[in-house]
Amino acid sequence: MCGIYGFLGLNDPQLLKRMGKALEHRGPDENGIHIDNNINMGSDRLSIVGINNGRQPIYNEDKSIVVVANCEIYNYKTLKAELEKKGHEFTTETDTEVIVHMYEEYGKEVPKYLNGDFAFAIWDQNKKQLLLARDHFGINPVYYVHKDKIFYFASEIKALLEAQLPRELDLTGLYEYLTFAYTVDRHTLFKNIYAVLPSEYILVTDKGYSREKYWTVPNPTNELTEEAAITQVREAVTQGIKNRLMSDVPIGIFLSDGIDSNIVASVVTKHMDQQLNAYSIKMEGVDTERIDDSVKKFNLNHTYISLEKEHIYILPKIIKHLDCLTGDPTAVPNYLLSQEAHKKVKTVLTGEGADELFYGYDLFKRFTNSSYHPMHERAEKKYFRFLALFRDDFTHNEKQVLIKGYKRYDPYEHIYPYFENEMDSKDQLSRFLLGNYLPNSLLNRLNHMSLANSLEGRVPFLDIIMATKVITQVPHHLKLKEGTEKYILSKAFKNVLPLSFRNATKKPFSVPLEKIYGKELYRELLKVMEETGLFKELINKEFVEKIIKKNEHSHLYSRQLWSLLAFAHWYKIFILQSK
């Protein structure tokens, strides 16, 4: 993994240096730059594959094409062999070099051929064209700004801010954040700063830029029987996990009490010849039986990290690394796990993506009610409010009272297309979660929290080949069967997990905010809101105090209050401190 950055339309080596400095936590091992008139590009590298000779930027044979990439390309050896047969010459052992030669063969279509986690920038000197691309599911982020005929890009927004761009709060992004606890589509909380979307590439010239999708989630064919689906899922998931063992450095795992990370642990330990380092969060009142059983069964070198009340005070440090803000409270334990894992390993495997692919949320059960189908016009508003409840954040009426000068905005504008077809409602929901919640919240949090600690996070369940097979070939009634979430995944791996996982109720990984932080959450929120002047300029103090009072008895607003606290810290760090 790396941090990439650069700009087209300007020659400014000092700015390029500042951008690299802002991202050095993402790649502390090596730094490299390419400067040629009005194209300036750089990379801060975290060496995982080809550690001895993979310094970026990387060029083609005549140096007319150059790439900087934040990537792990798991099929690079196969692609490399094919390219060598066509006469391409390689000078490194790194997977990144495959990208530049694939571009020579396939041009802008190169992302279609890659199985991996990637965000990359390619400069084509002959065409005077920049290609910026992001992987299929949005595992690796990249952001951009186009201002005064200059196109800037970077793995994190903080590097873009080094260009002395105006730091303005985007109210559209804020309304989305207060609805979902993350921004949707390409929006961020910064005005005029955007995210490259999952499975999107951007072509940039001195005349401007254009955006195109190179992949969309395929339609399901639902052709497998249950017996065949069990075999298919077992083989495809196993291969996806094995692919992510590609590394020249030690690998670890984030282990929860869910089946996803434990399936990963079962496969990894079977194919590794050394003890696997595993890391888990311990919280007051949360049972660890299943984790302890897995540690014994798979002989893991295991470490517990306790989430404590005082960890609320490291939130500013965490938010500094969440410039594309998510209000997910699990960012704190994710940061702590990454901090600990970094002591022994450089990359960890996690279970993200399985719930979205295999119907792992309780929400899928509630979607069996046809009254929530958007094709029923009268149910449409209720249906999308139902989606918002999934994130437990503010309703339209609440935002009207909460935000001073609130202007009506439909935060579901970019969500409607996921449901405007005749597909089964659960498949529609899966697509929505894969396209929005997963990249904008879960993967955003994982990427920024792990790389804040110079640690790479890998997500085996988002192997594009494996995921495509699950989406297209496994019928939805086998993903959720007889009220059992992830039915087919559990069946496929039931014989490799500890007995305590048999027929166990799914427990979503969440932070019991009231138990952990208590009234300190309220005190911190009111304090930071006052310090930032948000109560004077933007947020209704009386309404915040009202929901705090309600929450003391009901605990129904804990998530909303956490989202507000995260936003207040973000505002203080990224908006106020620039003034």
Coordinates of C-alpha atoms in Angstrom, one line a residue, residues 169 174 177-178 325 394 402-404 521-545 547-548 560-572 576:
L169 CA -17.9 23.0 4.6
L174 CA -23.2 17.6 5.8
Y177 CA -23.4 12.7 6.8
L178 CA -26.2 13.5 9.3
L325 CA -15.4 11.6 7.8
F394 CA -31.1 12.1 11.9
L402 CA -30.7 20.7 14.3
I403 CA -29.1 22.8 11.5
K404 CA -29.6 26.5 11.5
L521 CA -19.7 11.5 25.6
Y522 CA -22.2 14.3 26.5
R523 CA -19.5 16.4 28.2
E524 CA -17.1 16.1 25.3
L525 CA -19.8 16.9 22.7
L526 CA -21.0 20.1 24.5
K527 CA -17.4 21.2 25.1
V528 CA -16.1 20.8 21.5
M529 CA -19.3 22.4 20.1
E530 CA -18.8 25.4 22.3
E531 CA -15.0 25.6 21.4
T532 CA -15.7 25.5 17.7
G533 CA -18.5 28.1 17.8
L534 CA -20.7 25.5 16.0
F535 CA -23.6 26.3 18.4
K536 CA -23.4 29.9 17.3
E537 CA -23.0 29.4 13.6
L538 CA -24.6 26.1 12.6
I539 CA -26.0 23.8 15.3
N540 CA -29.0 24.3 17.5
K541 CA -27.7 23.9 21.0
E542 CA -31.2 23.5 22.6
F543 CA -31.9 20.6 20.3
V544 CA -28.6 18.9 21.1
E545 CA -29.3 19.3 24.9
I547 CA -31.6 14.7 22.7
I548 CA -28.8 14.3 25.3
Q560 CA -26.4 10.4 16.6
L561 CA -24.5 12.1 19.5
W562 CA -21.3 10.3 18.5
S563 CA -21.7 11.4 14.9
L564 CA -22.1 15.0 16.1
L565 CA -19.0 14.7 18.3
A566 CA -16.9 13.3 15.4
F567 CA -18.2 16.1 13.1
A568 CA -17.3 18.8 15.7
H569 CA -13.7 17.5 16.0
W570 CA -13.5 17.3 12.2
Y571 CA -14.7 20.9 11.9
K572 CA -12.2 22.1 14.5
L576 CA -11.2 26.2 12.0

